C-alpha positions as a printed NumPy array, in Angstrom:
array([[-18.058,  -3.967, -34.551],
       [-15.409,  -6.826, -34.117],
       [-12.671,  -4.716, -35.992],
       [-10.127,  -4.54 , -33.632],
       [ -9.487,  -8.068, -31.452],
       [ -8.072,  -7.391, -27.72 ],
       [ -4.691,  -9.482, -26.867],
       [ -4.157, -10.791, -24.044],
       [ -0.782,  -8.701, -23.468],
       [ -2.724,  -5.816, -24.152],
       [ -5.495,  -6.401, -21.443],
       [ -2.513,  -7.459, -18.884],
       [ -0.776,  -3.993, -19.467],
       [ -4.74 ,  -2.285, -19.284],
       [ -4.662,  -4.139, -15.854],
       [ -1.428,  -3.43 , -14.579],
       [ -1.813,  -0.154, -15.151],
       [ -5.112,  -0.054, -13.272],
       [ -3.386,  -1.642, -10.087],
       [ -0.809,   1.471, -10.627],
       [ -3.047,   4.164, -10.609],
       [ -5.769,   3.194,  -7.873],
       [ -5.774,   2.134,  -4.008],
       [ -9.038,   0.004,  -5.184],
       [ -7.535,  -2.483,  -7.54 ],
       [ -4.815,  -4.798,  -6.442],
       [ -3.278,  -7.166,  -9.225],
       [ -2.021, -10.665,  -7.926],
       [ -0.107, -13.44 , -10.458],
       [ -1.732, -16.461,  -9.138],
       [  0.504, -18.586, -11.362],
       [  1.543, -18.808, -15.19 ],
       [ -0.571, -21.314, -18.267],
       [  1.081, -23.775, -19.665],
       [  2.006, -21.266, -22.241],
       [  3.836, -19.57 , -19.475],
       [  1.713, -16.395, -19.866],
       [  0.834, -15.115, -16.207],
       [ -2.495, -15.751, -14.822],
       [ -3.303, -13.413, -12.699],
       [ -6.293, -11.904, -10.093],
       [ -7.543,  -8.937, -10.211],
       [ -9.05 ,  -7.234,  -7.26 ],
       [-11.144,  -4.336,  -7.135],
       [-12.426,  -2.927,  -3.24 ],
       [-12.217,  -0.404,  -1.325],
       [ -8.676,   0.872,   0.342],
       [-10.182,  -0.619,   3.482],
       [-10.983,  -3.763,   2.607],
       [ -7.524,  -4.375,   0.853],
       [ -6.151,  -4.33 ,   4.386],
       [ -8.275,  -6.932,   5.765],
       [ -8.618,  -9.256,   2.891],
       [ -7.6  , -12.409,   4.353],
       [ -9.722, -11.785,   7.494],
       [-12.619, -11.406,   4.481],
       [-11.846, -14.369,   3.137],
       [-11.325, -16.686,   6.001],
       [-14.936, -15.15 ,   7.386],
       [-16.341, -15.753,   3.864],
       [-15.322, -19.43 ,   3.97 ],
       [-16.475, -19.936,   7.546],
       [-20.047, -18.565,   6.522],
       [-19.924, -21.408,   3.371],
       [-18.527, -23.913,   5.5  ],
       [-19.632, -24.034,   9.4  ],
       [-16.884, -26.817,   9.491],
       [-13.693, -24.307,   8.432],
       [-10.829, -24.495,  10.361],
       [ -9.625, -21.445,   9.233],
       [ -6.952, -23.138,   7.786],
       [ -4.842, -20.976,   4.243],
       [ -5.404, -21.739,   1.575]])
């Protein structure tokens, strides 16, 4: 009903506990706004796939691009 407003400080503790709890969420500060709040990534797969997430994302990029080097980014 728009009666109670989400902060952002309260949805970064909601996600931090999330990557506490569960093996399928990872949380990852990416950097900080030019407020200096943290801005983060959230990541939600499978145990499994938290082990091979760079290999996932270098073969994601080489399906997009034919031309990746595999290079990190």
């Amino acid at each position: 009903t728009g009666e109670y407003h989400l902060t952002y400080d309260g949805l970064l503790r909601y996600m931090e506990m999330l990557d506490r709890v569960s093996d399928r969420v990872q949380l990852v500060r990416i950097g900080e706004s030019w407020e200096k709040q943290p801005l983060i990534q959230l990541i939600i797969t499978s145990s499994d796939n938290h082990q091979n997430l760079d290999k996932i994302r270098r073969e994601h990029l080489a399906a997009m691009d034919p031309g990746f080097s595999g290079i990190s980014i």
